[in-house]
mmCIF file of C-alpha atoms in Angstrom:
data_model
loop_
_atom_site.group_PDB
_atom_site.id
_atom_site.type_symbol
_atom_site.label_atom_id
_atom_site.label_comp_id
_atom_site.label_asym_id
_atom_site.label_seq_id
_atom_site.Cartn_x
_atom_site.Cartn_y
_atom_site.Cartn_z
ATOM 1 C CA UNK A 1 148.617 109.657 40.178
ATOM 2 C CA UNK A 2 145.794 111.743 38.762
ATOM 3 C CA UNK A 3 143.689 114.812 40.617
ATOM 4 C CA UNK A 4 141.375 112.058 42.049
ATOM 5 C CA UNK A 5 143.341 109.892 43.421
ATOM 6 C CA UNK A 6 143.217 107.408 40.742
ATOM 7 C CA UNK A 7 146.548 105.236 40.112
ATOM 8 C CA UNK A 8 147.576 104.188 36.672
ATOM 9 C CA UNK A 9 149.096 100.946 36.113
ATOM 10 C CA UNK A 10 150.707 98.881 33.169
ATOM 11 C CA UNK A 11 150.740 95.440 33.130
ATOM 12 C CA UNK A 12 154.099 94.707 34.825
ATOM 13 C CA UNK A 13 153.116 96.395 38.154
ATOM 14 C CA UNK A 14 152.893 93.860 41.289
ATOM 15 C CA UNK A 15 149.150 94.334 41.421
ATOM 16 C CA UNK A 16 148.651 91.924 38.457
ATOM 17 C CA UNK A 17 150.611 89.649 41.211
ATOM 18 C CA UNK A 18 147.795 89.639 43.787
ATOM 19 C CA UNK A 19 145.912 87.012 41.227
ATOM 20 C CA UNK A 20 146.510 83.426 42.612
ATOM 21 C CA UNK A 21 145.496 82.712 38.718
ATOM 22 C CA UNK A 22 148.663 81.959 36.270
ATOM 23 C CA UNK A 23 148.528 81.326 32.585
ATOM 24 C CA UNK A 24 146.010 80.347 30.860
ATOM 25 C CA UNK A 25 143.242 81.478 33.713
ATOM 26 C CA UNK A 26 144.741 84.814 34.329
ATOM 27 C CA UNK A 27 142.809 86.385 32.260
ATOM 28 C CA UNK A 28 143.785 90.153 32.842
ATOM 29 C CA UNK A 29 146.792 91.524 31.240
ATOM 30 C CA UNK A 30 146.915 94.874 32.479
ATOM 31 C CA UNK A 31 145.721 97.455 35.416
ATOM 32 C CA UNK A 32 145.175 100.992 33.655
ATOM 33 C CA UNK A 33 143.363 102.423 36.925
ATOM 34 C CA UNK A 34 142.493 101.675 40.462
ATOM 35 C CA UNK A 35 141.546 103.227 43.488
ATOM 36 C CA UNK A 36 142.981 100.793 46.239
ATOM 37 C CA UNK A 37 140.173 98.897 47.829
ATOM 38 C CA UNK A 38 137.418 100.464 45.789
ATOM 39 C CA UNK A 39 138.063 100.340 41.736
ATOM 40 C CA UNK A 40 140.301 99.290 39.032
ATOM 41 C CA UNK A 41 139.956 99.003 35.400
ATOM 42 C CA UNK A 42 141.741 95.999 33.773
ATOM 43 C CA UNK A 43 142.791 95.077 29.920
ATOM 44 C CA UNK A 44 142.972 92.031 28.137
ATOM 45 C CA UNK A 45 143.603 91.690 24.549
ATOM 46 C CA UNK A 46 141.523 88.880 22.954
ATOM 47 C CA UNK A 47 143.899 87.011 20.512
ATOM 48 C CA UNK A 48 142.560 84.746 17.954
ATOM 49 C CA UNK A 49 145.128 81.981 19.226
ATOM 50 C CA UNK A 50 143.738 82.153 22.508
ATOM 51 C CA UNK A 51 142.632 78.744 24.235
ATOM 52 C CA UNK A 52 138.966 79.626 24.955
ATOM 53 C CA UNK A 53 138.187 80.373 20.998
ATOM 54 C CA UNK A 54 138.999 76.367 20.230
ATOM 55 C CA UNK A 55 135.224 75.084 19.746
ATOM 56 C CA UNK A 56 133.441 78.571 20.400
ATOM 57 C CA UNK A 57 132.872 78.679 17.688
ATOM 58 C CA UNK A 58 134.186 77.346 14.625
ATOM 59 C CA UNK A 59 133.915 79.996 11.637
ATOM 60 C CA UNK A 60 132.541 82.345 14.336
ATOM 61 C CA UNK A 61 134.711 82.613 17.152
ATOM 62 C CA UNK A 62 132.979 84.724 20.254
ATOM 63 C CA UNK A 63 134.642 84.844 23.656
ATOM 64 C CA UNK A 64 132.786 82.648 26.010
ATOM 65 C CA UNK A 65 130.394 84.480 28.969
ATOM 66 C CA UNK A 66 132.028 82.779 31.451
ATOM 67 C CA UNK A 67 135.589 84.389 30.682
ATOM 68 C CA UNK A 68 134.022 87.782 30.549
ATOM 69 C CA UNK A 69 132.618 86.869 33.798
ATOM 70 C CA UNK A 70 135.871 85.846 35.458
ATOM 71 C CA UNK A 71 137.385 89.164 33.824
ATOM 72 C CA UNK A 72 135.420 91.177 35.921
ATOM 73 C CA UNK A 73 135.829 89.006 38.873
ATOM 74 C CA UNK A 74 139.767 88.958 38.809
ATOM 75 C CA UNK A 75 139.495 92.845 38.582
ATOM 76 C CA UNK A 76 137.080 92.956 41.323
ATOM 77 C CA UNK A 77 139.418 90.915 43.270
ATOM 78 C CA UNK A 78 142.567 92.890 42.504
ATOM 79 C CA UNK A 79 140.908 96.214 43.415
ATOM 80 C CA UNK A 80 139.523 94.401 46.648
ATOM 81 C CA UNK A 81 142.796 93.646 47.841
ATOM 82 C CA UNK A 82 144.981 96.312 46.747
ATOM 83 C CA UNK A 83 144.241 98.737 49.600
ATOM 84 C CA UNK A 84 146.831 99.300 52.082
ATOM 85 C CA UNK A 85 145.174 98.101 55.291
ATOM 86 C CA UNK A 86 144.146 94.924 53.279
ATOM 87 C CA UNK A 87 146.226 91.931 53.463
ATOM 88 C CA UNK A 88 146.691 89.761 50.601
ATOM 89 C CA UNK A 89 144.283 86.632 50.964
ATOM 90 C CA UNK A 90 143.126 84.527 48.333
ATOM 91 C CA UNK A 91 139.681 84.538 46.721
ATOM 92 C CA UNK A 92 137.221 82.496 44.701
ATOM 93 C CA UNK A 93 133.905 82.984 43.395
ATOM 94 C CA UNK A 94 131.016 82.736 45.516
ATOM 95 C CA UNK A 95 128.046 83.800 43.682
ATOM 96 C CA UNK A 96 127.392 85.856 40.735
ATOM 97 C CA UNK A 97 124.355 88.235 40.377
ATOM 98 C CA UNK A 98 122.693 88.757 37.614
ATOM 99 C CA UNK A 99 124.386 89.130 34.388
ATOM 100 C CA UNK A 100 123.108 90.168 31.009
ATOM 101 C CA UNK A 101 125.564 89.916 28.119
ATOM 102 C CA UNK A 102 124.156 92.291 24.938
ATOM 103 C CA UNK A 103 127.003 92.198 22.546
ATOM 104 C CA UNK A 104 129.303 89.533 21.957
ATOM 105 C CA UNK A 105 133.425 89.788 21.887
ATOM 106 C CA UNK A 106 135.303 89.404 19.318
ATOM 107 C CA UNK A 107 138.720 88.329 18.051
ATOM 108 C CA UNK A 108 141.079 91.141 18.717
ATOM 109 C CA UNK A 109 138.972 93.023 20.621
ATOM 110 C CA UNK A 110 140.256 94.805 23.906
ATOM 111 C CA UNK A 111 138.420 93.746 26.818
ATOM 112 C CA UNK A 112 138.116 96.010 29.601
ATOM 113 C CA UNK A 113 136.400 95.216 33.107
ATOM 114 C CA UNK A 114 135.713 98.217 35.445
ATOM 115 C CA UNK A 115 134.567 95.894 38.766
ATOM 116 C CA UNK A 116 133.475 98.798 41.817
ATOM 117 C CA UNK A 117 133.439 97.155 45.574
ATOM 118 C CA UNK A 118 129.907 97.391 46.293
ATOM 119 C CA UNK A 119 129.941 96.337 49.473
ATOM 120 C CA UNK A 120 132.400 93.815 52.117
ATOM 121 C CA UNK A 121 130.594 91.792 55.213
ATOM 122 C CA UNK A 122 133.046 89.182 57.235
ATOM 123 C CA UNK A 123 134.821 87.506 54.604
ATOM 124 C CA UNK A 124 132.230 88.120 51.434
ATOM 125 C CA UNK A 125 133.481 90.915 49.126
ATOM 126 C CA UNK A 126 130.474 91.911 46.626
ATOM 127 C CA UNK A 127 131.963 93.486 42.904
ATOM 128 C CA UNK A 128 129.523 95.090 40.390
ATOM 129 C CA UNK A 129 130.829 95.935 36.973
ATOM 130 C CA UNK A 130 130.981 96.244 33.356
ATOM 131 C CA UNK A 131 132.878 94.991 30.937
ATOM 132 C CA UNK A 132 133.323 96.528 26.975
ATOM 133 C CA UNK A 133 134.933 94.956 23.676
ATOM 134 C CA UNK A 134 136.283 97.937 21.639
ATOM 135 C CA UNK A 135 134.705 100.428 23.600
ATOM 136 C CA UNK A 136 131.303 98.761 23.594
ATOM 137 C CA UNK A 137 129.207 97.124 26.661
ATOM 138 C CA UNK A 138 129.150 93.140 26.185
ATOM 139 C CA UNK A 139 128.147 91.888 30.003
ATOM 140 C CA UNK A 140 127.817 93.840 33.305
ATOM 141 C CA UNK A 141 126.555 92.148 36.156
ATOM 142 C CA UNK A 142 128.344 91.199 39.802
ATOM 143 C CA UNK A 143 130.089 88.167 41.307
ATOM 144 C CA UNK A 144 130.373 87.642 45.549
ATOM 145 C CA UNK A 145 134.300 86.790 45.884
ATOM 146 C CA UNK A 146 135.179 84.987 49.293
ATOM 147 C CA UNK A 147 138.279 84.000 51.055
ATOM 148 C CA UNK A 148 139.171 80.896 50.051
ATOM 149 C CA UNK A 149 141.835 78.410 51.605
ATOM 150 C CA UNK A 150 144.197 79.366 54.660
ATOM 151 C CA UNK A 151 143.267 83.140 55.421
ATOM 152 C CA UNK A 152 139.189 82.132 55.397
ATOM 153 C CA UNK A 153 139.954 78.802 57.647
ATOM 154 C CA UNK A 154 141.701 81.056 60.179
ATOM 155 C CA UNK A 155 139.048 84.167 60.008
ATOM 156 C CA UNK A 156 135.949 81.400 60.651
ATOM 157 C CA UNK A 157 138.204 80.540 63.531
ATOM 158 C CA UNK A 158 138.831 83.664 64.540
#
């Protein structure tokens, strides 16, 4: 643990575990920081082999929007629920805010997503962020994550 209370992770630490995703749609491969319930930073190497390069695009391969998008929204989620007071629930996408993308990834690029808890009301947990390729800014933007299955059924009900 560092001087500000920041927590560094690799990618074999349980927190990786709070993602209902599994392989291929767990997209982040390790935590490097987090500040339970507020912040985390998470790393993903993208490999030339990986799935989402087939067809985008041939002789030009550029990783898709969307996956940078759900990069910042599965490290939004795990910082979400990585406090201690939280429980683990599930989440999904409810909304994203506006997102600009003004570089595109590449091949063997390292993808990092720093995703800040903006804000929480009932079940609606709002995640603002950035995410880089190499070091450089290629989308930032915010998703709304809410509970999704069992734990949201039983909070409506309440």
């Amino acid at each position: 643990m560092s001087s500000k209370g920041e927590f560094y992770m690799t990618s074999g630490d349980s927190l990786i575990e709070l993602l209902p995703h599994r392989v291929p749609m767990r997209l982040v491969e390790q935590i490097v920081e987090i500040r339970p319930g507020e912040f985390a930073r998470g790393r993903r190497l993208a490999r030339p082999d990986d799935w989402y390069f087939q067809g985008h695009f041939p002789g030009d391969p550029v990783v898709p929007a969307i996956i940078l998008v759900e990069l910042l929204a599965q490290t939004g989620g795990i910082a979400a629920c990585s406090g201690d007071e939280t429980e683990r629930r599930a989440l999904r996408v409810a909304s994203f805010a506006a997102f600009k993308f003004p570089r595109a990834a590449r091949p063997n690029a390292v993808l990092e997503a720093a995703a800040q808890v903006a804000g929480r009301m009932g079940g609606m947990i709002k995640i603002e962020g950035e995410v880089t390729a190499d070091g450089v800014r290629v989308a930032t933007g915010g998703v709304i994550l809410a509970e999704a299955g069992e734990s949201a059924e039983i909070r409506r009900r309440g």
